[in-house]
XYZ file of N, CA and C in Angstrom:
744
model
N 116.024 -9.449 52.597
C 114.821 -9.394 53.423
C 114.844 -8.139 54.302
N 113.667 -7.651 54.618
C 113.541 -6.453 55.449
C 113.508 -6.843 56.917
N 114.403 -6.274 57.693
C 114.424 -6.576 59.122
C 113.301 -5.813 59.824
N 113.015 -6.234 61.060
C 111.950 -5.555 61.817
C 112.316 -4.108 62.104
N 113.631 -3.840 62.194
C 114.053 -2.475 62.469
C 113.850 -1.594 61.238
N 114.086 -2.158 60.065
C 113.845 -1.406 58.830
C 112.355 -1.105 58.660
N 111.517 -2.044 59.078
C 110.068 -1.806 59.010
C 109.663 -0.662 59.919
N 110.283 -0.602 61.109
C 109.988 0.490 62.033
C 110.409 1.822 61.422
N 111.583 1.841 60.793
C 112.086 3.073 60.192
C 111.207 3.544 59.042
N 110.523 2.595 58.389
C 109.672 2.941 57.252
C 108.232 3.246 57.680
N 107.989 3.178 58.983
C 106.619 3.419 59.460
C 106.170 4.830 59.091
N 104.893 4.939 58.683
C 104.339 6.228 58.295
C 103.506 6.770 59.429
N 103.886 7.931 59.943
C 103.140 8.539 61.034
C 102.134 9.538 60.479
N 100.991 9.641 61.104
C 99.959 10.542 60.581
C 100.382 12.004 60.658
N 99.853 12.794 59.748
C 100.139 14.221 59.734
C 99.458 14.900 60.922
N 100.179 15.800 61.559
C 99.610 16.598 62.642
C 99.301 17.985 62.088
N 98.030 18.332 62.074
C 97.615 19.633 61.565
C 97.473 20.617 62.722
N 97.865 21.852 62.484
C 97.769 22.893 63.496
C 96.717 23.911 63.086
N 95.801 24.149 63.998
C 94.721 25.105 63.769
C 94.829 26.189 64.839
N 94.594 27.428 64.460
C 94.551 28.520 65.436
C 93.127 29.035 65.531
N 92.574 29.012 66.744
C 91.250 29.582 66.952
C 91.348 31.103 66.987
N 90.208 31.766 66.906
C 90.199 33.231 66.856
C 90.807 33.856 68.110
N 90.745 33.135 69.242
C 91.325 33.669 70.483
C 92.808 33.340 70.627
N 93.380 32.663 69.625
C 94.800 32.345 69.646
C 95.142 30.960 70.155
N 94.156 30.213 70.649
C 94.418 28.867 71.162
C 94.845 27.951 70.017
N 95.907 27.192 70.236
C 96.383 26.233 69.247
C 95.637 24.907 69.397
N 95.217 24.367 68.276
C 94.560 23.064 68.229
C 95.407 22.149 67.348
N 95.779 20.984 67.873
C 96.561 20.014 67.110
C 95.650 18.842 66.759
N 95.541 18.583 65.467
C 94.581 17.596 64.966
C 95.285 16.482 64.203
N 94.934 15.245 64.536
C 95.315 14.083 63.730
C 94.024 13.447 63.234
N 93.850 13.408 61.929
C 92.638 12.830 61.346
C 92.782 11.319 61.250
N 91.843 10.605 61.862
C 91.832 9.143 61.841
C 90.415 8.686 61.487
N 90.087 8.598 60.195
C 88.705 8.322 59.772
C 88.293 6.853 59.858
N 89.200 5.972 60.303
C 88.887 4.536 60.301
C 87.731 4.185 61.226
N 87.580 4.911 62.319
C 86.532 4.633 63.309
C 85.790 5.928 63.603
N 84.462 5.919 63.670
C 83.684 7.158 63.856
C 83.706 7.678 65.302
N 84.915 7.879 65.802
C 85.120 8.357 67.169
C 86.037 9.578 67.125
N 85.775 10.549 68.003
C 86.650 11.720 68.122
C 87.090 11.856 69.573
N 88.396 11.919 69.781
C 88.972 12.131 71.104
C 89.482 13.570 71.197
N 89.143 14.255 72.275
C 89.606 15.634 72.453
C 90.081 15.843 73.886
N 91.226 16.483 74.015
C 91.735 16.878 75.333
C 92.019 18.369 75.321
N 91.444 19.071 76.282
C 91.776 20.479 76.493
C 92.759 20.509 77.653
N 94.000 20.828 77.336
C 95.098 20.725 78.302
C 95.495 22.115 78.776
N 95.518 22.292 80.084
C 95.867 23.577 80.681
C 97.236 23.497 81.336
N 98.056 24.507 81.086
C 99.387 24.574 81.699
C 99.238 25.089 83.126
N 98.526 24.312 83.937
C 98.184 24.758 85.284
C 97.828 23.555 86.146
N 98.850 22.857 86.614
C 98.628 21.772 87.556
C 98.726 22.297 88.973
N 98.992 21.405 89.928
C 99.006 21.881 91.299
C 100.292 22.616 91.675
N 101.186 22.822 90.699
C 102.277 23.784 90.886
C 101.726 25.191 91.090
N 100.512 25.436 90.601
C 99.923 26.776 90.700
C 99.195 27.003 92.023
N 99.142 25.979 92.892
C 98.475 26.146 94.179
C 99.183 27.186 95.047
N 98.405 27.994 95.725
C 98.922 28.792 96.828
C 99.354 27.793 97.900
N 100.591 27.856 98.345
C 101.105 26.846 99.276
C 100.304 26.795 100.574
N 99.690 27.913 100.958
C 98.877 27.919 102.173
C 97.516 27.257 101.949
N 97.216 26.972 100.674
C 95.955 26.314 100.331
C 96.227 25.163 99.358
N 97.299 24.437 99.622
C 97.682 23.301 98.788
C 96.539 22.297 98.724
N 96.326 21.758 97.534
C 95.200 20.851 97.304
C 94.080 21.517 96.530
N 94.241 22.817 96.227
C 93.181 23.571 95.558
C 92.946 23.093 94.132
N 94.006 22.863 93.358
C 93.822 22.414 91.974
C 93.141 21.055 91.939
N 93.527 20.172 92.846
C 92.908 18.844 92.900
C 91.412 18.950 93.211
N 91.069 19.782 94.170
C 89.662 19.967 94.535
C 88.887 20.628 93.401
N 89.473 21.645 92.793
C 88.819 22.304 91.658
C 88.552 21.327 90.523
N 89.548 20.495 90.208
C 89.402 19.535 89.116
C 88.268 18.559 89.393
N 88.200 18.065 90.623
C 87.140 17.117 90.975
C 85.756 17.745 90.955
N 85.696 19.082 91.043
C 84.417 19.781 91.036
C 83.952 20.196 89.642
N 84.818 20.102 88.653
C 84.503 20.637 87.326
C 83.241 20.033 86.708
N 83.006 18.751 86.952
C 81.851 18.081 86.346
C 80.629 18.077 87.268
N 80.683 18.868 88.334
C 79.613 18.842 89.332
C 78.589 19.958 89.163
N 78.639 20.647 88.044
C 77.606 21.639 87.789
C 78.131 22.889 87.109
N 77.273 23.495 86.282
C 77.569 24.773 85.637
C 76.401 25.721 85.904
N 76.488 26.914 85.374
C 75.384 27.860 85.539
C 74.147 27.429 84.755
N 74.303 26.450 83.863
C 73.168 25.999 83.043
C 72.749 24.557 83.312
N 73.619 23.773 83.971
C 73.334 22.341 84.168
C 73.798 21.874 85.548
N 73.026 20.965 86.135
C 73.430 20.317 87.376
C 74.372 19.158 87.051
N 74.996 18.600 88.085
C 75.861 17.434 87.890
C 75.077 16.285 87.268
N 73.844 16.103 87.716
C 72.996 15.026 87.177
C 72.686 15.260 85.706
N 72.420 16.501 85.329
C 72.137 16.814 83.920
C 73.372 16.601 83.054
N 74.544 16.969 83.565
C 75.789 16.734 82.811
C 75.986 15.246 82.587
N 75.772 14.464 83.630
C 75.922 13.008 83.528
C 74.901 12.410 82.558
N 73.649 12.838 82.659
C 72.600 12.314 81.780
C 72.876 12.667 80.322
N 73.283 13.921 80.080
C 73.552 14.343 78.703
C 74.749 13.593 78.131
N 75.764 13.377 78.947
C 76.930 12.612 78.497
C 76.519 11.204 78.087
N 75.676 10.571 78.896
C 75.212 9.216 78.590
C 74.343 9.188 77.339
N 73.464 10.171 77.191
C 72.592 10.225 76.012
C 73.389 10.388 74.724
N 74.501 11.100 74.826
C 75.344 11.325 73.647
C 76.287 10.146 73.386
N 76.313 9.185 74.292
C 77.235 8.061 74.140
C 78.684 8.489 74.275
N 78.921 9.523 75.086
C 80.256 10.094 75.225
C 80.884 9.688 76.555
N 82.171 9.934 76.663
C 82.908 9.742 77.911
C 83.589 11.067 78.218
N 83.314 11.623 79.383
C 83.839 12.923 79.772
C 84.543 12.769 81.115
N 85.816 13.155 81.179
C 86.569 12.984 82.419
C 87.643 14.056 82.552
N 88.118 14.244 83.774
C 89.115 15.284 84.065
C 90.330 14.651 84.741
N 91.458 15.316 84.597
C 92.705 14.851 85.222
C 93.511 16.060 85.682
N 94.378 15.849 86.663
C 95.367 16.878 86.988
C 96.653 16.211 87.445
N 97.741 16.955 87.307
C 99.056 16.478 87.730
C 99.830 17.687 88.240
N 101.088 17.491 88.522
C 101.919 18.589 89.023
C 101.894 19.782 88.075
N 101.951 19.522 86.769
C 102.104 20.603 85.798
C 100.860 20.897 84.973
N 99.920 19.958 84.880
C 98.808 20.112 83.935
C 97.460 19.777 84.575
N 96.414 20.366 83.997
C 95.031 19.981 84.257
C 94.376 19.770 82.903
N 93.534 18.744 82.787
C 92.908 18.486 81.487
C 91.447 18.116 81.628
N 90.678 18.506 80.607
C 89.296 18.076 80.440
C 89.267 17.255 79.160
N 88.776 16.009 79.252
C 88.924 15.048 78.165
C 87.572 14.522 77.707
N 87.465 14.329 76.402
C 86.211 13.883 75.802
C 86.470 12.782 74.789
N 85.670 11.722 74.861
C 85.622 10.708 73.805
C 84.180 10.699 73.315
N 83.974 10.990 72.034
C 82.615 11.161 71.516
C 82.437 10.477 70.170
N 81.194 10.091 69.893
C 80.845 9.610 68.558
C 80.915 10.783 67.587
N 81.370 10.509 66.373
C 81.490 11.587 65.385
C 80.168 12.315 65.191
N 79.076 11.570 65.084
C 77.772 12.195 64.817
C 77.331 13.107 65.956
N 77.842 12.849 67.166
C 77.442 13.639 68.329
C 78.539 14.572 68.820
N 79.594 14.713 68.025
C 80.732 15.482 68.518
C 80.382 16.946 68.761
N 79.577 17.537 67.900
C 79.228 18.952 68.065
C 78.540 19.179 69.399
N 77.533 18.360 69.726
C 76.817 18.520 70.995
C 77.717 18.180 72.183
N 78.589 17.199 71.997
C 79.516 16.834 73.074
C 80.514 17.964 73.335
N 80.994 18.601 72.261
C 81.918 19.732 72.402
C 81.229 20.909 73.079
N 79.939 21.088 72.809
C 79.185 22.151 73.486
C 79.130 21.911 74.995
N 79.028 20.646 75.373
C 79.011 20.294 76.796
C 80.356 20.623 77.442
N 81.446 20.294 76.752
C 82.783 20.637 77.251
C 82.925 22.152 77.384
N 82.458 22.868 76.366
C 82.524 24.326 76.409
C 81.759 24.908 77.584
N 80.592 24.337 77.880
C 79.796 24.798 79.011
C 80.564 24.632 80.321
N 81.258 23.512 80.454
C 82.042 23.265 81.673
C 83.224 24.226 81.773
N 83.945 24.406 80.683
C 85.118 25.287 80.681
C 84.736 26.732 80.984
N 83.587 27.148 80.483
C 83.188 28.556 80.592
C 82.311 28.821 81.820
N 81.438 27.850 82.167
C 80.386 28.128 83.146
C 80.418 27.276 84.412
N 81.480 26.522 84.653
C 81.532 25.731 85.894
C 81.276 26.645 87.092
N 80.385 26.211 88.015
C 80.015 27.111 89.118
C 80.219 26.520 90.509
N 80.726 25.304 90.624
C 81.172 24.736 91.886
C 80.102 24.875 92.990
N 78.991 24.151 92.846
C 77.896 24.259 93.817
C 78.375 24.019 95.251
N 77.806 24.777 96.176
C 78.237 24.724 97.575
C 78.137 23.317 98.157
N 77.034 22.626 97.857
C 76.846 21.280 98.428
C 77.915 20.323 97.932
N 78.246 20.399 96.646
C 79.290 19.543 96.088
C 80.657 19.957 96.616
N 80.884 21.251 96.760
C 82.156 21.740 97.301
C 82.387 21.177 98.705
N 81.374 21.291 99.553
C 81.509 20.800 100.936
C 81.767 19.298 100.967
N 81.042 18.566 100.126
C 81.176 17.098 100.118
C 82.561 16.670 99.635
N 83.009 17.227 98.520
C 84.291 16.807 97.957
C 85.480 17.321 98.771
N 85.313 18.460 99.401
C 86.363 18.954 100.300
C 86.546 17.980 101.460
N 85.449 17.528 102.030
C 85.515 16.559 103.126
C 86.122 15.244 102.652
N 85.749 14.787 101.440
C 86.316 13.553 100.893
C 87.821 13.684 100.679
N 88.274 14.862 100.260
C 89.711 15.051 100.043
C 90.476 14.983 101.359
N 89.911 15.534 102.415
C 90.550 15.469 103.735
C 90.622 14.023 104.229
N 89.533 13.278 104.022
C 89.535 11.852 104.398
C 90.584 11.100 103.577
N 90.696 11.453 102.278
C 91.690 10.821 101.420
C 93.111 11.069 101.891
N 93.377 12.261 102.449
C 94.705 12.566 102.982
C 95.005 11.658 104.174
N 94.018 11.438 105.018
C 94.192 10.506 106.148
C 94.536 9.108 105.639
N 93.875 8.695 104.581
C 94.123 7.363 104.013
C 95.521 7.285 103.409
N 95.973 8.358 102.759
C 97.332 8.383 102.217
C 98.361 8.253 103.341
N 98.113 8.945 104.456
C 99.045 8.903 105.581
C 99.084 7.526 106.246
N 98.020 6.740 106.058
C 97.954 5.411 106.675
C 98.509 4.309 105.781
N 98.850 4.659 104.531
C 99.361 3.684 103.571
C 100.847 3.947 103.347
N 101.743 2.995 103.646
C 103.187 3.262 103.548
C 103.640 3.763 102.174
N 103.106 3.173 101.115
C 103.516 3.593 99.766
C 103.053 5.014 99.474
N 101.796 5.306 99.783
C 101.263 6.642 99.542
C 101.915 7.668 100.457
N 102.226 7.257 101.679
C 102.911 8.159 102.603
C 104.287 8.540 102.061
N 104.981 7.565 101.485
C 106.293 7.849 100.897
C 106.177 8.862 99.768
N 105.108 8.755 98.963
C 104.926 9.689 97.848
C 104.571 11.087 98.337
N 104.079 11.177 99.562
C 103.805 12.486 100.153
C 105.081 13.127 100.708
N 105.950 12.286 101.242
C 107.146 12.799 101.912
C 108.296 13.063 100.941
N 108.458 12.213 99.934
C 109.619 12.299 99.044
C 109.815 13.691 98.429
N 108.769 14.347 97.890
C 109.007 15.675 97.302
C 109.595 16.681 98.289
N 109.249 16.548 99.579
C 109.767 17.459 100.596
C 111.258 17.249 100.830
N 111.735 16.037 100.560
C 113.153 15.734 100.741
C 113.992 16.219 99.559
N 113.316 16.461 98.436
C 114.021 16.872 97.218
C 113.996 18.386 97.039
N 112.857 19.006 97.375
C 112.673 20.435 97.127
C 112.491 21.216 98.427
N 112.854 22.494 98.376
C 112.612 23.383 99.512
C 111.117 23.501 99.756
N 110.738 23.774 101.001
C 109.313 23.816 101.351
C 108.567 24.945 100.655
N 109.273 25.972 100.176
C 108.624 27.077 99.479
C 108.480 26.833 97.986
N 108.946 25.682 97.520
C 108.836 25.311 96.112
C 107.584 24.448 95.935
N 106.670 24.791 94.999
C 105.456 23.983 94.807
C 105.733 22.515 94.476
N 106.924 22.224 93.955
C 107.265 20.838 93.658
C 107.409 19.988 94.921
N 107.460 20.641 96.086
C 107.591 19.896 97.336
C 106.247 19.367 97.838
N 105.154 19.727 97.166
C 103.832 19.280 97.599
C 103.675 17.780 97.386
N 102.806 17.125 98.160
C 102.569 15.683 97.972
C 102.233 15.372 96.512
N 102.798 14.292 96.003
C 102.670 13.994 94.574
C 101.250 13.636 94.159
N 100.361 13.376 95.114
C 98.961 13.127 94.783
C 98.218 14.414 94.462
N 98.796 15.557 94.867
C 98.131 16.833 94.660
C 97.056 17.144 95.684
N 96.877 16.266 96.659
C 95.774 16.412 97.612
C 96.025 17.460 98.685
N 97.286 17.894 98.856
C 97.600 18.892 99.859
C 97.674 18.316 101.258
N 97.440 19.148 102.248
C 97.479 18.759 103.656
C 96.129 19.096 104.294
N 95.810 18.418 105.370
C 94.508 18.642 106.007
C 94.271 20.116 106.305
N 95.278 20.777 106.896
C 95.087 22.179 107.296
C 94.969 23.111 106.097
N 95.667 22.782 104.973
C 95.584 23.661 103.799
C 94.265 23.459 103.060
N 93.763 22.231 103.036
C 92.467 21.981 102.394
C 91.346 22.600 103.223
N 91.466 22.522 104.543
C 90.473 23.157 105.419
C 90.368 24.651 105.140
N 91.494 25.263 104.747
C 91.527 26.714 104.534
C 90.907 27.142 103.209
N 90.621 26.190 102.313
C 90.109 26.531 100.979
C 88.615 26.846 101.047
N 88.223 27.959 100.451
C 86.812 28.331 100.361
C 86.316 28.113 98.926
N 85.007 28.114 98.775
C 84.429 28.003 97.435
C 84.874 29.187 96.567
N 84.964 30.363 97.164
C 85.408 31.541 96.412
C 86.846 31.364 95.932
N 87.702 30.727 96.743
C 89.077 30.429 96.314
C 89.073 29.561 95.059
N 88.205 28.544 95.061
C 88.126 27.628 93.920
C 87.687 28.377 92.673
N 86.675 29.225 92.813
C 86.163 29.980 91.673
C 87.233 30.903 91.098
N 87.967 31.579 91.960
C 89.027 32.468 91.493
C 90.162 31.686 90.837
N 90.500 30.548 91.409
C 91.555 29.696 90.847
C 91.152 29.218 89.453
N 89.909 28.833 89.309
C 89.366 28.402 88.014
C 89.427 29.528 86.995
N 88.947 30.697 87.350
C 88.901 31.825 86.417
C 90.299 32.276 86.012
N 91.232 32.168 86.925
C 92.604 32.590 86.647
C 93.353 31.586 85.784
N 93.226 30.300 86.088
C 94.114 29.300 85.489
C 93.515 28.493 84.339
N 92.184 28.460 84.231
C 91.576 27.662 83.163
C 90.996 28.530 82.053
N 91.620 29.689 81.857
C 91.291 30.525 80.716
C 92.051 30.069 79.483
N 91.740 30.681 78.346
C 92.357 30.214 77.096
C 93.844 30.549 76.997
N 94.333 31.473 77.814
C 95.763 31.793 77.757
C 96.631 30.617 78.192
N 96.056 29.693 78.958
C 96.819 28.538 79.450
C 96.495 27.255 78.686
N 95.682 27.336 77.644
C 95.113 26.122 77.037
C 95.738 25.748 75.692
N 95.806 24.453 75.471
C 96.123 23.861 74.178
C 95.141 22.708 73.977
N 94.644 22.529 72.757
C 93.648 21.499 72.494
C 94.230 20.455 71.548
N 94.013 19.185 71.878
C 94.487 18.070 71.063
C 93.275 17.239 70.635
N 93.174 16.962 69.345
C 92.041 16.200 68.805
C 92.566 15.096 67.897
N 92.073 13.890 68.119
C 92.421 12.744 67.262
C 91.133 12.009 66.939
N 90.894 11.761 65.636
C 89.714 10.977 65.301
C 89.121 11.302 63.954
N 87.889 10.904 63.794
C 87.189 10.986 62.513
C 86.559 12.369 62.331
N 87.416 13.352 62.126
C 86.953 14.714 61.911
C 88.014 15.475 61.127
N 87.571 16.355 60.236
C 88.506 17.118 59.413
C 88.702 18.512 60.010
N 89.729 19.165 59.518
C 90.013 20.525 59.970
C 88.829 21.461 59.705
N 88.229 21.322 58.528
C 87.111 22.198 58.160
C 85.868 21.928 59.002
N 85.729 20.709 59.512
C 84.610 20.389 60.398
C 84.884 20.854 61.834
N 86.131 20.685 62.269
C 86.477 20.915 63.665
C 86.479 22.391 64.044
N 87.089 23.224 63.240
C 87.289 24.626 63.637
C 85.973 25.344 63.948
N 84.947 25.286 63.082
C 83.703 25.996 63.433
C 83.014 25.447 64.677
N 83.144 24.150 64.919
C 82.547 23.563 66.132
C 83.203 24.144 67.375
N 84.530 24.218 67.377
C 85.236 24.746 68.548
C 85.031 26.247 68.699
N 85.017 26.970 67.590
C 84.773 28.410 67.678
C 83.414 28.687 68.317
N 82.427 27.881 67.977
C 81.083 28.068 68.517
C 81.001 27.648 69.984
N 81.541 26.470 70.301
C 81.391 25.944 71.665
C 82.224 26.714 72.678
N 83.294 27.386 72.226
C 84.192 28.104 73.136
C 84.141 29.615 72.922
N 83.041 30.085 72.348
C 82.948 31.491 71.931
C 83.084 32.472 73.087
N 82.600 32.118 74.257
C 82.612 33.054 75.393
C 83.697 32.738 76.423
N 84.697 31.986 76.005
C 85.796 31.597 76.881
C 86.622 32.819 77.256
N 86.856 33.021 78.557
C 87.631 34.168 79.008
C 89.118 33.846 79.023
N 89.924 34.891 78.991
C 91.369 34.712 78.814
C 92.044 34.076 80.020
N 91.657 34.478 81.237
C 92.407 34.045 82.406
C 93.782 34.677 82.427
N 94.705 34.082 83.163
C 96.066 34.596 83.255
C 97.064 33.490 82.927
N 98.120 33.856 82.257
C 99.184 32.899 81.965
C 99.809 32.444 83.281
N 99.981 31.138 83.439
C 100.528 30.598 84.689
C 101.901 31.176 84.992
N 102.089 31.564 86.233
C 103.378 32.069 86.691
C 104.087 30.957 87.446
N 105.180 30.463 86.883
C 105.926 29.381 87.523
C 107.353 29.813 87.840
N 107.489 31.100 88.164
C 108.827 31.648 88.404
C 109.496 31.053 89.638
N 108.679 30.511 90.566
C 109.264 29.940 91.785
C 109.441 28.428 91.691
N 109.326 27.881 90.485
C 109.439 26.440 90.280
C 110.749 26.120 89.569
N 111.416 25.054 90.022
C 112.648 24.575 89.374
C 113.764 25.621 89.368
N 113.813 26.443 90.415
C 114.849 27.477 90.465
C 115.876 27.232 91.560
N 115.673 26.231 92.385
C 116.587 25.999 93.491
C 117.759 25.116 93.080
N 118.837 25.218 93.840
C 119.976 24.341 93.622
C 119.641 22.953 94.165
N 120.267 21.940 93.569
C 120.023 20.568 94.022
C 120.532 20.381 95.442
N 119.767 19.635 96.235
C 120.194 19.330 97.595
C 121.261 18.237 97.574
N 122.129 18.189 98.591
C 123.124 17.113 98.655
C 122.444 15.748 98.700
N 123.081 14.746 98.127
C 122.507 13.395 98.109
C 122.476 12.799 99.506
N 121.369 12.136 99.823
C 121.222 11.473 101.122
C 120.478 10.159 100.914
N 120.636 9.271 101.864
C 119.882 8.034 101.853
C 118.985 8.038 103.083
N 117.660 7.810 102.881
C 116.696 7.846 103.980
C 116.208 6.438 104.261
N 116.061 6.123 105.525
C 115.561 4.816 105.942
C 114.218 4.994 106.651
């Protein structure tokens, strides 16, 4: 008889196909035709490790602003178009990465990918949304400081890393009140142009789409994507470990 472990060893994993776009961006594709859905993540090697320490919280604020308007669409239009396409569009960031994520119906994937491309290329961070979300982030920092668990997650990185190391920033990525106050809309725009270019990007696609279908869609939707700059993380993970301590 076949044991459960032998069944695991015999499991067949799907083939991962690698596609290179004309700008050099790598696309990793797993074809899953069972359901007419396509999942896509555009992953940037640029989390809040890339924040200027004097303006910590910038990547978090930029990420929250990405869906709030482009040079061609308002936040309301982006939301309406997403709903009309039956798609789900969302953003994430962490210490090391920022991502723009899409779940779309196969029949609407081309138009949904065009919407993602518009955000990646043309996000314009409207002043009214910038002011509102900046204020919300500052209020959120106050709430983190008032919650023992969240407060611990803000303090712990400082106990592990030197203050000049980006890894010492609060693990929520929200920064500090004074550093968020210092962020301008122009800072956000420059941070976006520098870090969310194709030099920092990798694309992952899983779903009901073939390589021959996917490549021309992405080439078209991302045709005007600018290069940006490769993330510089030379000041990260370079310090010696601190002596062990127990904190109460």
